[in-house]
Tab-separated table of C-alpha atoms in Angstrom:
chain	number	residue	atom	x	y	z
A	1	UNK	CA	10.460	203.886	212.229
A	2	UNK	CA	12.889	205.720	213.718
A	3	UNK	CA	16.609	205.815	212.572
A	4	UNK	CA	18.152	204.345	215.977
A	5	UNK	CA	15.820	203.064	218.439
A	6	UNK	CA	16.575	202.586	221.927
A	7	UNK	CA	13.979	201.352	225.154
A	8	UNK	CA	13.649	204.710	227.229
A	9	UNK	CA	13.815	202.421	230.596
A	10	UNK	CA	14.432	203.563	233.136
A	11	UNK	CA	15.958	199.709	233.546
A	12	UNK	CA	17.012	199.154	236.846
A	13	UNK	CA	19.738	196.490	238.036
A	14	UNK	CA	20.602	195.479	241.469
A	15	UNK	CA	24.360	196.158	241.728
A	16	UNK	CA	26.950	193.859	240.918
A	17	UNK	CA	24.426	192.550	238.346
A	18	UNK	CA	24.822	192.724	234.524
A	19	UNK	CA	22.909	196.043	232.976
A	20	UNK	CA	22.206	194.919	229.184
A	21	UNK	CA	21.485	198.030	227.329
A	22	UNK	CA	19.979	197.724	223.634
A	23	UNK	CA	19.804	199.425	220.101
A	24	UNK	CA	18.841	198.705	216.759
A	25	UNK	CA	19.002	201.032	213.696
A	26	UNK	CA	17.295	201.343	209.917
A	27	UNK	CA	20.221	201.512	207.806
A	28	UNK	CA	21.724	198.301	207.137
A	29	UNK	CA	24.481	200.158	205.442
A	30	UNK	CA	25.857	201.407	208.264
A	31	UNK	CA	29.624	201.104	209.551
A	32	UNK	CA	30.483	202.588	213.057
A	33	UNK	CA	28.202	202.330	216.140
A	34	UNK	CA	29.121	203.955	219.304
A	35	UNK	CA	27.975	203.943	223.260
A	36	UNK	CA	27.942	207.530	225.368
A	37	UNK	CA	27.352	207.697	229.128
A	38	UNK	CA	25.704	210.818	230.102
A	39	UNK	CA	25.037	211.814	233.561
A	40	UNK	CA	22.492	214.014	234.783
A	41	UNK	CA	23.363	217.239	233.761
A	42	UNK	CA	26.692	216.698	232.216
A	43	UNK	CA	27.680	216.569	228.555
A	44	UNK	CA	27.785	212.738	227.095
A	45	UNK	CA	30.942	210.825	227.545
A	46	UNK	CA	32.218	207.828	224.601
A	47	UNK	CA	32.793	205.004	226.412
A	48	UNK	CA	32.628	201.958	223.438
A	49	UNK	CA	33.043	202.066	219.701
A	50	UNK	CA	32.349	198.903	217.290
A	51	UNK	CA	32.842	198.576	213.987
A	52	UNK	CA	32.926	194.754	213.326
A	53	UNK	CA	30.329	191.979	213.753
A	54	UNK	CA	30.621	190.267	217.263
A	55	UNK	CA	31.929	191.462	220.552
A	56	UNK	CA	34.354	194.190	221.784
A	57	UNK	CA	35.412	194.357	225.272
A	58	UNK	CA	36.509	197.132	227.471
A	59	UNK	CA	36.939	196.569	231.347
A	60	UNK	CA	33.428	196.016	232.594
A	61	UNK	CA	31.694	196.869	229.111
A	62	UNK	CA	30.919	194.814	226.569
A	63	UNK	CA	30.107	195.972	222.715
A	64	UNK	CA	28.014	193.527	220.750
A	65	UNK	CA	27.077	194.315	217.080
A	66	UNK	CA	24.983	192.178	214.623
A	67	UNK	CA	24.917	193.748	211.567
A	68	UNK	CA	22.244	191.173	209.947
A	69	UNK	CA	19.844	191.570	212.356
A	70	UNK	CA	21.061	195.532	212.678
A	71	UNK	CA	21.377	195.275	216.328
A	72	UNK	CA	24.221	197.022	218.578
A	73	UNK	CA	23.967	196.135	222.222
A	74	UNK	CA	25.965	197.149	225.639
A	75	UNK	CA	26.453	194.814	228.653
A	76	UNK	CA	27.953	196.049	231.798
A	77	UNK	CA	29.050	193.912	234.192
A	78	UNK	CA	28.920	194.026	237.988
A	79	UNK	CA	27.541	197.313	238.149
A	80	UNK	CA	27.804	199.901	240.113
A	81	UNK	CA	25.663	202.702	241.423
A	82	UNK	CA	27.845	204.967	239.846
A	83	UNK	CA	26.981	203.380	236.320
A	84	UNK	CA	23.795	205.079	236.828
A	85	UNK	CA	23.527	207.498	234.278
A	86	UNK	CA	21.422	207.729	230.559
A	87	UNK	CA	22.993	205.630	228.150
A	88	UNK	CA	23.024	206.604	224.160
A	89	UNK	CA	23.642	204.552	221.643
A	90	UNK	CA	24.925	206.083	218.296
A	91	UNK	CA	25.268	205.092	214.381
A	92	UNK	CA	27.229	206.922	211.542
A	93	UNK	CA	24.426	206.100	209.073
A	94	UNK	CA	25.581	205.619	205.755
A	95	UNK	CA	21.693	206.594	203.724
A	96	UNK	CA	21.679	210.273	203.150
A	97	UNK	CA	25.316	211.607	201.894
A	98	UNK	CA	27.732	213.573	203.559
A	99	UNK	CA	28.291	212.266	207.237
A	100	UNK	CA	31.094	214.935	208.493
A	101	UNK	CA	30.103	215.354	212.289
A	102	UNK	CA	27.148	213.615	212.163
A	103	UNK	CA	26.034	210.784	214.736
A	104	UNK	CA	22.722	209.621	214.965
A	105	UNK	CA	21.573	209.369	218.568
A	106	UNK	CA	18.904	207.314	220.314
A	107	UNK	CA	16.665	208.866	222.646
A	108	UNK	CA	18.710	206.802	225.456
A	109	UNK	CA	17.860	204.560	228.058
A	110	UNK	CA	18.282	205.484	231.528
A	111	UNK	CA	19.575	202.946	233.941
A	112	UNK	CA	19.374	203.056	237.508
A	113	UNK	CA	22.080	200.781	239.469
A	114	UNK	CA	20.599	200.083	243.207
A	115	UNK	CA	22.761	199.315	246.231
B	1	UNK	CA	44.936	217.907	227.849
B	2	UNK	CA	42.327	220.521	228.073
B	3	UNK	CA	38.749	219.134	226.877
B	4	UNK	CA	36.097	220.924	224.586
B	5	UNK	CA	35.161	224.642	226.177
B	6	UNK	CA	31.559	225.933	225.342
B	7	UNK	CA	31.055	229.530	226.673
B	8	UNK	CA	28.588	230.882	227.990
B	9	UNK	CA	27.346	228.019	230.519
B	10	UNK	CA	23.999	229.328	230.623
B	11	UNK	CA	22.292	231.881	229.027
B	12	UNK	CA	18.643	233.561	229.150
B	13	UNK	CA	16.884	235.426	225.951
B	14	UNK	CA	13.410	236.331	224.906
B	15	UNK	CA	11.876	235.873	221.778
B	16	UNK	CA	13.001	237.649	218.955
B	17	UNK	CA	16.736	238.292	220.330
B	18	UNK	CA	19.834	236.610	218.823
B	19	UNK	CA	22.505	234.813	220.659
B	20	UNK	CA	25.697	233.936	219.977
B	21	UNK	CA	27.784	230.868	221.154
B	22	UNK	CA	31.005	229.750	221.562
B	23	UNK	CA	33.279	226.721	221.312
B	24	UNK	CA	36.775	225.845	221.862
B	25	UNK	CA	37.971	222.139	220.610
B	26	UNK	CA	40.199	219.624	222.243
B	27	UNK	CA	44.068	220.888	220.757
B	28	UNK	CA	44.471	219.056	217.402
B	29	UNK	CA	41.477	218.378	216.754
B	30	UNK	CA	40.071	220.510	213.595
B	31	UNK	CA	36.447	219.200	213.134
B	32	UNK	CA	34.280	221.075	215.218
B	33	UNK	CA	29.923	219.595	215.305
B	34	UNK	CA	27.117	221.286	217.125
B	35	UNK	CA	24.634	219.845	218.738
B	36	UNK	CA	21.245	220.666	220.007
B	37	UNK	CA	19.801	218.107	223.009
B	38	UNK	CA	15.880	218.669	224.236
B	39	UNK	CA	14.105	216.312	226.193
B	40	UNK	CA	11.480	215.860	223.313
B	41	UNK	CA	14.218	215.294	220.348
B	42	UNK	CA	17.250	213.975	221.808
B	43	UNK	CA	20.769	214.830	220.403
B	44	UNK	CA	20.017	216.668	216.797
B	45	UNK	CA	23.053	217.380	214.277
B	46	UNK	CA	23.207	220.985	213.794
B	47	UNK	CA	26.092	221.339	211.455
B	48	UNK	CA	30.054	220.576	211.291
B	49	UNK	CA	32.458	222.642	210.459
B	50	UNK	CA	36.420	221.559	209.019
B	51	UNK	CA	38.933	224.167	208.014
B	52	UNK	CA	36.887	226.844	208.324
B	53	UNK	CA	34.315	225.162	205.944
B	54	UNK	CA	30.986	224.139	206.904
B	55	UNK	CA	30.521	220.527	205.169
B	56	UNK	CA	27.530	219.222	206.269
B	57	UNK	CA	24.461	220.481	207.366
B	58	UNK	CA	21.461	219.228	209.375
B	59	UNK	CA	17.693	219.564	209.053
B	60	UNK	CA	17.503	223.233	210.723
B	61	UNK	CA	16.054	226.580	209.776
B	62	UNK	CA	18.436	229.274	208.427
B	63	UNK	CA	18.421	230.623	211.868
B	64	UNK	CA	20.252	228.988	212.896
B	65	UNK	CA	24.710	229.316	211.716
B	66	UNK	CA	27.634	228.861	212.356
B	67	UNK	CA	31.521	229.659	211.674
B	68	UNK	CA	34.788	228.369	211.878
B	69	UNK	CA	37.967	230.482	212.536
B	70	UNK	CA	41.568	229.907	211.808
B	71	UNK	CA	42.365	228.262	215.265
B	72	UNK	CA	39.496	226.143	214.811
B	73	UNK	CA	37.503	227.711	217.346
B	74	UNK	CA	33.905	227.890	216.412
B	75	UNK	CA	30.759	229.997	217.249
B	76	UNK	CA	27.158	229.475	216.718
B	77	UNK	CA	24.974	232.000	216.245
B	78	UNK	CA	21.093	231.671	216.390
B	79	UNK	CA	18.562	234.749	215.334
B	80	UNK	CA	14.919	235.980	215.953
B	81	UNK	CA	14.870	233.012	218.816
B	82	UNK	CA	12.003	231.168	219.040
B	83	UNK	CA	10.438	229.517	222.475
B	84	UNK	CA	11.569	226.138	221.038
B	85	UNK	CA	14.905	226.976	220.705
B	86	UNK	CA	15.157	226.387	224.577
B	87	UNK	CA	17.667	223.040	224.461
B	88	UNK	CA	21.514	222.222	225.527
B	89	UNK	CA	23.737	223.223	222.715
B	90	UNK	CA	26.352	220.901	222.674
B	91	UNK	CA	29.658	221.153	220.952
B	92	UNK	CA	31.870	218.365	219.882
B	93	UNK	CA	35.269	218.263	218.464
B	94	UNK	CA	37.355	215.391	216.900
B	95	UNK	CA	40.338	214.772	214.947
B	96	UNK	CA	40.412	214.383	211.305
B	97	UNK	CA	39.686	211.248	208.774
B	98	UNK	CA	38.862	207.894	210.289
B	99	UNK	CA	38.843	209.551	213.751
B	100	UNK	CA	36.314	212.445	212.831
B	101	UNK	CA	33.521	209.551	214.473
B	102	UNK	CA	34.683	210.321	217.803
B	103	UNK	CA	33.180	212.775	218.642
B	104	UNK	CA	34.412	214.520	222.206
B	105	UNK	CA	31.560	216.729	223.531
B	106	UNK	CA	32.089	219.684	225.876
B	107	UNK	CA	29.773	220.973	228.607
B	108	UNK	CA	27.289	222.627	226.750
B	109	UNK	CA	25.345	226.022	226.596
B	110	UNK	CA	21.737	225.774	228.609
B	111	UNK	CA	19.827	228.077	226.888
B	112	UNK	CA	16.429	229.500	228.048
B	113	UNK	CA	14.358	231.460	225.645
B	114	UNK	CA	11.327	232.946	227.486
């Protein structure tokens, strides 16, 4: 099993609909979860933290974590083609020691927003 | 504010050669992480550096290094390169403590190792 899992996609959402991005992770330990946009050929970009169980809302993005079920989720709402981008979810796991600098990253999911 | 600055943009080596790279953080920030990114891997925690000090390490050959300077710049250096080493190297800076989790990534060196 892999430390943070995410589905590849490519998920594709007519826009103005709601793009629901998920993530789950192995170590049930762990504190701080975080959501970076990356766009083709560019660097990736924070756009949501969580640290607490429940939701966490930013503009048109939604946070959800679930720390029982070890679950961290994204929602965007009425996207836009310009949300199109690979999205990566992140964890701080807690197993192993020393965390300085280190985020675990999914493998991302790529989402496609259509006109 | 000026971001994180990675230098070179892009770079091309054969096997066997070193390379060096460089990074610049975000002013204030003093925790500087590098990253490498391949299609096949993802995102992969190189190593962090604070103060100079390397303090933690990921699950890379000796190859591959790092330092930390006074004005928390930071370089990256990677020796006899291998064909796999071809990836995005990705530096990220971020302030210290609580904050160090936000991590702020700059552009990234392409390298090509043919």
């Amino acid at each position: 099993q892999k430390e943070v899992e995410q589905n590849s996609g490519p998920l594709s959402v007519p826009e103005g609909a709601i793009a629901s991005l998920n993530c789950t992770y192995s170590d049930r330990g762990s504190q701080s979860f975080f959501w970076y946009r990356q766009y083709s050929g560019k660097s990736p970009e924070l756009i949501m933290f969580i640290y607490s169980n429940g939701d966490k809302e930013d503009g048109r993005f939604t946070a959800q974590l679930n720390k029982a079920s070890q679950y961290v989720s994204l929602l965007i709402r009425d996207s836009q083609p310009s949300d199109s981008a690979t999205y990566l979810c992140a964890v701080n796991l807690k197993a192993g020691g020393t965390s300085y600098g280190k985020l675990t990253f999914g493998q991302g999911t790529i989402l496609t927003v259509h006109p | 504010k000026a971001g994180v600055t990675q230098t070179p943009r892009y770079l091309i080596k054969t096997r066997g050669q070193q390379v060096t790279l460089s990074c610049s953080p975000i002013s204030g920030h003093r925790s500087v992480s590098w990253y490498q990114q391949t299609p096949g891997q993802g995102l992969q925690f190189l190593f962090e550096y604070f103060s100079e000090t390397q303090r933690n390490k990921g699950n890379f050959p000796g190859r591959f290094s790092g330092r930390q300077f006074s004005n928390s710049r930071s370089e990256m250096n990677v020796s006899t390169l291998e064909l796999g080493d071809s990836a995005l190297y990705l530096c990220a800076s971020s302030l210290e403590g609580a904050g160090w989790e936000k991590l702020f990534f700059g552009s990234g060196t392409q390298l090509s190792v043919l």
